[in-house]
Amino acid sequence: MHLARPRPAGWGMVRFGIELVPTSSAKDMAELAVLAERYGFDTVWVTDHYNNRSTYQTLALIAAQTERIELGPGVSNPYLRHPAILASEVASLDEISGGRAMLGLGPGDKMTFDSLGVERKRPLTALREAVSIIRALLRGEVVSFEGRMFSVAGAVLRFKPVREVPIYIGAQGPKMLALAGEIGDGVLVNASHPRDFEFAIQHIREGAEKAGKSLSDVDVVAYTAFSIDEDPTKAFKAARKVVAFIVAGCPPSVLERHGIGVEEASQISSFLTKGDFKSAFKSVSEQMVEEFSITGTPAECLSKVEELLAKGVTHVVVGSPIGPKIDKALKLFSDEIISRLRG
Ligand code: F42
């Protein structure tokens, strides 16, 4: 029986989420998620990199300590965890959380794969095949599938999933954005500037229409780098630590879209590779912070969030660093942005 994929709660109205990077304990992460729930955030996404704490153990603790907020990995990939493992993980999370899980899935961070000797082969094919296997398993089906990236023979979950968990695709490149629009319930676009969403939404729309959907069937998530504080200088200093890594990892086409020189970016990249973080952070310009994050006072951040919504964004995730002091930044975002935009 094909479970109709439930719309996430609050579908149709603008939603707000936070990104948690488990560089500190699962207990710390859960405390922040409890705060976010109390402040009216709708979703919490835990990043997935091998060298941080376990995404799924962190999510399980968050699920146990929260009641309403939806939660999921933002984003796992099908190279380090087989699609059947991902199906079991997210179905288990959905059971623990009482039907609040979401699955954020992407092609994975090439840089971290290199250190593991894993090749990110045919990412579009890998994502497409992974999503169809995961969805079939979540429907309780016995799955046999001969793909170019994955093959399964009689795979089946031996527990009944609560429902077909919504799947969000993490995407930045044009083909991945189109694929996300085609197969995803939502798209997590790793970007913070309205210009990026002009670019992203045209590809997401193309993909959605290819699947006989319209853009309104897809939750368009701005997965931002965010830094809010009443003191704009403090907000800037917190943001540039994250923006340094964004600029260093940016493909030349994206740098060009933002008017950032490839040589400036490669200088930051070489500082980071050498571990000279001080020089790297000092080399981050105001323009880079402006282009690759939402940073500033509550009023400045509010107007930038409004610009994203005007471009067709339906969901804003406040990504790291969130602010110089995270708990204070969550409260500021709640009081100055959620309450004003949600009325
Ligand atoms: N990555 C992580 O590892 N962990 C995280 O926690 C994480 C969080 C996250 C959140 C939001 C988000 O948007 C991305 C996030 N990422 C995270 C990064 C993500 O995993 C990817 O690294 C990132 O999105 C960049 O991927 P991309 O969307 O640009 O796609 C890549 C693969 C790309 O190169 N795409 C191109 C494109 O046009 O989209 C080309 C695709 C391609 O290779 N096509 C080939 C071809 O021939 O056309 C292959 C075709 C085939 O068959 O696959």
Coordinates of C-alpha atoms and ligand atoms in Angstrom, one line a residue:
M1 CA 0.0 0.0 0.0
H2 CA 1.6 3.3 -1.0
L3 CA 1.5 5.6 1.9
A4 CA 0.7 9.1 0.6
R5 CA 3.7 11.1 1.5
P6 CA 2.5 13.4 4.3
R7 CA 3.1 17.1 3.9
P8 CA 5.4 18.3 6.7
A9 CA 3.5 20.3 9.4
G10 CA 3.0 23.9 8.5
W11 CA 3.3 23.3 4.7
G12 CA 2.3 26.4 2.8
M13 CA 3.5 28.9 5.5
V14 CA 7.1 30.1 5.8
R15 CA 9.1 27.8 8.1
F16 CA 12.2 28.3 10.1
G17 CA 14.9 25.8 11.0
I18 CA 18.3 25.6 12.5
E19 CA 21.4 23.8 11.5
L20 CA 23.4 22.0 14.2
V21 CA 27.0 20.9 13.5
P22 CA 27.8 18.2 16.2
T23 CA 31.3 19.5 17.0
S24 CA 30.3 19.5 20.6
S25 CA 28.4 16.9 22.6
A26 CA 25.1 15.4 21.7
K27 CA 23.9 16.8 25.1
D28 CA 24.8 20.4 24.0
M29 CA 23.1 19.8 20.6
A30 CA 19.9 18.6 22.3
E31 CA 19.9 21.6 24.6
L32 CA 20.1 24.0 21.6
A33 CA 17.3 22.0 19.8
V34 CA 15.1 22.3 22.9
L35 CA 15.7 26.1 22.9
A36 CA 14.9 26.3 19.2
E37 CA 11.7 24.4 19.7
R38 CA 10.8 26.8 22.6
Y39 CA 11.5 29.8 20.4
G40 CA 9.2 28.6 17.7
F41 CA 11.6 27.1 15.1
D42 CA 10.0 24.4 13.0
T43 CA 12.9 22.2 12.0
V44 CA 16.4 21.1 13.2
W45 CA 19.0 19.7 10.8
V46 CA 22.1 18.0 12.0
T47 CA 25.1 17.9 9.6
D48 CA 26.7 14.7 8.7
H49 CA 30.5 14.5 8.4
Y50 CA 32.5 11.5 9.4
N51 CA 34.9 13.6 11.6
N52 CA 32.1 15.0 13.8
R53 CA 30.0 13.2 16.4
S54 CA 27.4 10.8 15.1
T55 CA 24.5 12.5 13.3
Y56 CA 22.0 9.8 14.1
Q57 CA 22.8 9.4 17.8
T58 CA 22.6 13.2 18.2
L59 CA 19.2 13.2 16.4
A60 CA 17.9 10.4 18.6
L61 CA 18.8 12.4 21.7
I62 CA 17.1 15.5 20.2
A63 CA 14.0 13.4 19.4
A64 CA 13.8 12.2 23.0
Q65 CA 14.0 15.7 24.4
T66 CA 11.7 17.5 22.0
E67 CA 8.0 17.1 21.1
R68 CA 7.1 19.3 18.1
I69 CA 10.1 20.3 16.1
E70 CA 10.9 18.2 13.0
L71 CA 14.4 16.8 12.7
G72 CA 16.7 15.0 10.4
P73 CA 20.2 14.8 8.9
G74 CA 21.2 17.8 6.8
V75 CA 22.6 16.0 4.9
S76 CA 23.6 12.4 4.7
N77 CA 25.0 10.8 1.6
P78 CA 24.5 7.3 0.0
Y79 CA 28.2 6.7 -0.4
L80 CA 29.2 6.4 3.2
R81 CA 25.8 4.8 4.2
H82 CA 24.1 2.4 1.9
P83 CA 20.5 3.5 1.0
A84 CA 19.1 0.6 3.0
I85 CA 21.0 1.7 6.1
L86 CA 19.7 5.2 5.5
A87 CA 16.1 3.9 5.3
S88 CA 16.5 2.0 8.6
E89 CA 18.1 5.1 10.3
V90 CA 15.4 7.5 9.3
A91 CA 12.6 5.1 9.9
S92 CA 14.0 4.5 13.4
L93 CA 14.3 8.2 14.0
D94 CA 10.7 8.6 12.8
E95 CA 9.5 6.0 15.3
I96 CA 11.5 7.6 18.2
S97 CA 10.2 11.1 17.4
G98 CA 6.6 10.1 16.8
G99 CA 6.5 10.9 13.1
R100 CA 8.7 14.0 13.0
A101 CA 11.7 12.8 11.0
M102 CA 12.9 14.2 7.7
L103 CA 15.8 12.9 5.5
G104 CA 18.3 15.3 4.1
L105 CA 20.3 13.6 1.4
G106 CA 23.1 15.0 -0.7
P107 CA 26.1 13.8 -2.8
G108 CA 28.5 14.4 0.1
D109 CA 31.4 16.7 0.7
K110 CA 34.1 15.9 -1.8
M111 CA 36.8 17.2 0.5
T112 CA 35.9 14.8 3.3
F113 CA 35.5 11.9 0.9
D114 CA 39.1 12.4 -0.4
S115 CA 40.4 11.8 3.1
L116 CA 38.5 8.6 3.2
G117 CA 39.5 7.4 -0.2
V118 CA 35.9 7.3 -1.3
E119 CA 35.1 8.4 -4.9
R120 CA 31.9 10.4 -5.5
K121 CA 31.0 8.6 -8.7
R122 CA 28.0 9.6 -10.8
P123 CA 26.4 11.7 -8.0
L124 CA 23.1 12.4 -9.9
T125 CA 22.6 8.7 -10.6
A126 CA 23.6 7.8 -7.0
L127 CA 21.0 10.2 -5.5
R128 CA 18.2 9.1 -7.9
E129 CA 18.7 5.4 -7.2
A130 CA 19.2 5.9 -3.5
V131 CA 15.9 7.9 -3.2
S132 CA 13.9 5.2 -5.0
I133 CA 15.3 2.4 -2.9
I134 CA 14.8 4.4 0.4
R135 CA 11.2 5.3 -0.5
A136 CA 10.3 1.7 -1.4
L137 CA 11.8 0.4 1.8
L138 CA 9.9 3.1 3.8
R139 CA 6.7 1.9 2.1
G140 CA 7.4 -1.5 3.6
E141 CA 8.1 -3.1 0.2
V142 CA 10.4 -6.0 -0.6
V143 CA 12.9 -4.3 -2.9
S144 CA 14.8 -5.8 -5.8
F145 CA 16.6 -3.2 -7.9
E146 CA 19.5 -3.4 -10.5
G147 CA 21.0 0.1 -10.8
R148 CA 24.2 1.6 -12.1
M149 CA 25.2 2.6 -8.6
F150 CA 23.2 0.4 -6.3
S151 CA 21.7 -3.1 -6.6
V152 CA 19.5 -4.8 -4.0
A153 CA 17.8 -8.2 -4.1
G154 CA 14.8 -8.8 -1.8
A155 CA 15.8 -6.0 0.7
V156 CA 13.1 -5.3 3.2
L157 CA 12.8 -3.5 6.6
R158 CA 11.7 -6.0 9.3
F159 CA 9.8 -3.3 11.1
K160 CA 6.9 -1.3 9.8
P161 CA 7.9 2.3 9.2
V162 CA 5.6 4.9 10.7
R163 CA 5.3 6.7 7.3
E164 CA 7.1 7.6 4.1
V165 CA 9.5 10.3 5.6
P166 CA 9.8 13.5 3.5
I167 CA 13.1 13.5 1.6
Y168 CA 15.0 16.8 1.1
I169 CA 18.0 16.9 -1.4
G170 CA 21.0 19.1 -0.5
A171 CA 22.0 20.7 -3.8
Q172 CA 24.0 23.6 -5.2
G173 CA 24.9 22.6 -8.8
P174 CA 22.3 23.1 -11.6
K175 CA 21.8 19.5 -12.4
M176 CA 21.5 18.5 -8.7
L177 CA 19.1 21.3 -8.2
A178 CA 16.9 20.1 -11.1
L179 CA 17.1 16.5 -9.8
A180 CA 16.1 17.8 -6.3
G181 CA 13.1 19.5 -7.8
E182 CA 12.2 16.4 -9.7
I183 CA 12.5 13.7 -6.9
G184 CA 12.6 15.7 -3.6
D185 CA 9.9 16.8 -1.3
G186 CA 12.3 19.7 -0.6
V187 CA 15.6 21.1 -1.6
L188 CA 18.2 22.3 0.9
V189 CA 20.1 25.0 -1.1
N190 CA 23.4 25.8 0.6
A191 CA 23.3 29.5 -0.1
S192 CA 22.4 32.8 1.6
H193 CA 22.2 35.4 -1.1
P194 CA 19.0 36.3 -3.2
R195 CA 21.1 36.0 -6.4
D196 CA 21.7 32.3 -5.6
F197 CA 18.0 31.7 -5.4
E198 CA 17.2 33.3 -8.7
F199 CA 19.6 30.7 -10.1
A200 CA 18.5 27.8 -7.9
I201 CA 14.7 28.2 -8.3
Q202 CA 14.8 28.2 -12.1
H203 CA 16.5 24.8 -12.0
I204 CA 14.3 23.4 -9.2
R205 CA 11.2 24.5 -11.1
E206 CA 12.5 22.7 -14.3
G207 CA 13.0 19.5 -12.3
A208 CA 9.6 19.7 -10.6
E209 CA 7.8 20.3 -13.9
K210 CA 9.7 17.3 -15.4
A211 CA 8.0 15.2 -12.7
G212 CA 4.6 16.7 -13.4
K213 CA 4.8 18.8 -10.2
S214 CA 4.8 22.5 -9.8
L215 CA 7.3 24.6 -7.8
S216 CA 4.8 24.9 -5.0
D217 CA 5.0 21.2 -4.4
V218 CA 8.7 21.6 -3.4
D219 CA 9.8 23.1 -0.1
V220 CA 12.6 25.5 -1.1
V221 CA 15.0 25.8 1.8
A222 CA 17.6 28.5 2.1
Y223 CA 20.3 26.6 4.1
T224 CA 22.1 29.8 5.1
A225 CA 25.3 30.7 6.9
F226 CA 23.8 33.1 9.5
S227 CA 25.2 35.4 12.1
I228 CA 22.9 37.7 14.1
D229 CA 23.9 40.1 17.0
E230 CA 22.9 43.6 18.1
D231 CA 26.7 44.4 17.6
P232 CA 27.3 44.0 13.8
T233 CA 31.1 43.8 14.3
K234 CA 30.7 40.8 16.6
A235 CA 28.3 39.2 14.1
F236 CA 30.9 39.8 11.3
K237 CA 33.7 38.3 13.2
A238 CA 31.7 35.1 13.9
A239 CA 30.6 34.9 10.3
R240 CA 34.0 35.2 8.7
K241 CA 35.2 31.9 10.3
V242 CA 32.5 30.0 8.3
V243 CA 32.6 32.1 5.2
A244 CA 36.4 31.4 4.9
F245 CA 35.5 27.7 4.4
I246 CA 32.6 28.5 2.1
V247 CA 34.8 30.7 -0.1
A248 CA 37.7 28.1 -0.1
G249 CA 35.3 25.3 -1.2
C250 CA 33.5 27.4 -3.8
P251 CA 33.7 26.3 -7.5
P252 CA 35.0 29.1 -9.8
S253 CA 31.6 29.5 -11.4
V254 CA 30.0 30.4 -8.1
L255 CA 32.8 32.8 -7.1
E256 CA 32.3 34.5 -10.4
R257 CA 28.5 34.8 -9.8
H258 CA 29.4 36.6 -6.5
G259 CA 32.2 38.8 -8.0
I260 CA 34.9 37.1 -5.8
G261 CA 38.4 36.7 -7.4
V262 CA 39.6 33.1 -7.7
E263 CA 43.0 34.2 -6.5
E264 CA 41.5 35.7 -3.3
A265 CA 39.7 32.4 -2.7
S266 CA 42.7 30.2 -3.3
Q267 CA 44.8 32.3 -0.9
I268 CA 42.2 31.6 1.8
S269 CA 42.2 28.0 0.8
S270 CA 45.9 27.7 1.1
F271 CA 45.9 29.4 4.6
L272 CA 43.2 26.9 5.7
T273 CA 45.1 23.9 4.3
K274 CA 48.3 25.0 6.2
G275 CA 46.2 25.4 9.4
D276 CA 46.9 29.2 9.4
F277 CA 43.3 30.0 10.5
K278 CA 44.2 33.5 11.7
S279 CA 45.4 34.6 8.3
A280 CA 42.5 32.8 6.6
F281 CA 39.9 34.6 8.7
K282 CA 41.6 37.9 8.4
S283 CA 41.6 37.5 4.5
V284 CA 37.8 37.3 4.5
S285 CA 36.4 40.5 3.1
E286 CA 33.2 42.3 4.0
Q287 CA 32.0 41.6 0.4
M288 CA 32.6 37.8 1.0
V289 CA 30.5 37.9 4.2
E290 CA 27.8 39.9 2.4
E291 CA 27.7 37.4 -0.5
F292 CA 28.0 34.1 1.4
S293 CA 26.0 34.7 4.6
I294 CA 23.2 36.6 6.3
T295 CA 25.1 38.6 8.8
G296 CA 24.3 41.7 10.9
T297 CA 21.9 43.3 13.3
P298 CA 18.4 41.8 13.7
A299 CA 17.0 44.6 11.4
E300 CA 19.6 43.9 8.7
C301 CA 19.0 40.1 9.0
L302 CA 15.2 40.6 8.8
S303 CA 15.5 42.5 5.5
K304 CA 17.8 39.9 4.0
V305 CA 15.4 37.1 5.0
E306 CA 12.5 39.0 3.5
E307 CA 14.5 39.3 0.2
L308 CA 14.9 35.5 0.2
L309 CA 11.2 35.0 0.7
A310 CA 10.5 37.4 -2.1
K311 CA 12.6 35.2 -4.4
G312 CA 10.4 32.1 -3.6
V313 CA 12.2 30.6 -0.6
T314 CA 9.6 28.9 1.6
H315 CA 11.8 27.8 4.5
V316 CA 14.9 29.5 6.1
V317 CA 17.4 27.4 8.0
V318 CA 19.7 29.4 10.2
G319 CA 23.1 27.8 9.7
S320 CA 26.3 28.0 11.5
P321 CA 27.7 30.1 13.1
I322 CA 24.0 31.3 13.9
G323 CA 25.7 34.1 15.9
P324 CA 28.6 35.0 18.2
K325 CA 26.6 33.4 21.1
I326 CA 24.2 30.7 19.8
D327 CA 21.6 30.7 22.5
K328 CA 21.3 34.5 22.4
A329 CA 21.2 34.5 18.6
L330 CA 18.3 32.0 18.6
K331 CA 16.3 34.2 20.9
L332 CA 17.1 37.3 18.8
F333 CA 16.0 35.5 15.6
S334 CA 12.8 34.3 17.3
D335 CA 11.9 37.8 18.7
E336 CA 13.0 39.9 15.8
I337 CA 12.3 37.6 12.8
I338 CA 10.0 34.7 13.4
S339 CA 7.5 36.8 15.4
R340 CA 7.5 39.5 12.8
L341 CA 7.2 37.2 9.8
R342 CA 4.8 34.8 11.3
G343 CA 2.7 37.5 12.9
Ligands
F42_1 N1 27.7 17.6 2.7 C1 28.2 16.7 3.6 O1 29.0 15.8 3.4 N2 27.7 16.8 4.9 C2 26.7 17.7 5.3 O2 26.3 17.7 6.4 C3 26.2 18.6 4.3 C4 25.2 19.5 4.5 C5 24.7 20.3 3.4 C6 23.5 21.0 3.6 C7 22.9 21.7 2.5 C8 23.5 21.5 1.2 O3 22.9 22.1 0.2 C9 24.7 20.8 1.0 C10 25.3 20.1 2.1 N3 26.4 19.3 1.9 C11 26.8 18.5 2.9 C12 27.1 19.4 0.7 C13 26.5 18.4 -0.4 O4 26.7 17.1 0.1 C14 27.3 18.6 -1.7 O5 28.7 18.4 -1.5 C15 27.0 19.9 -2.2 O6 25.7 20.2 -2.3 C16 27.6 20.1 -3.6 O7 27.0 19.2 -4.5 P1 26.3 19.7 -5.8 O8 24.8 19.9 -5.5 O9 27.0 20.8 -6.4 O10 26.4 18.4 -6.7 C17 27.7 18.1 -7.2 C18 27.9 16.6 -7.2 C19 27.9 18.6 -8.6 O11 29.0 18.6 -9.1 N4 26.9 18.8 -9.3 C20 27.0 19.3 -10.7 C21 25.6 19.8 -11.1 O12 25.5 20.4 -12.2 O13 24.7 19.7 -10.2 C22 27.4 18.2 -11.7 C23 26.8 16.8 -11.4 C24 27.6 15.7 -12.2 O14 28.6 15.3 -11.7 N5 27.1 15.3 -13.3 C25 27.8 14.2 -14.0 C26 27.4 14.3 -15.4 O15 28.0 13.7 -16.2 O16 26.5 15.2 -15.7 C27 27.4 12.9 -13.4 C28 26.1 12.4 -13.9 C29 25.6 11.2 -13.1 O17 25.2 10.2 -13.7 O18 25.6 11.3 -11.9

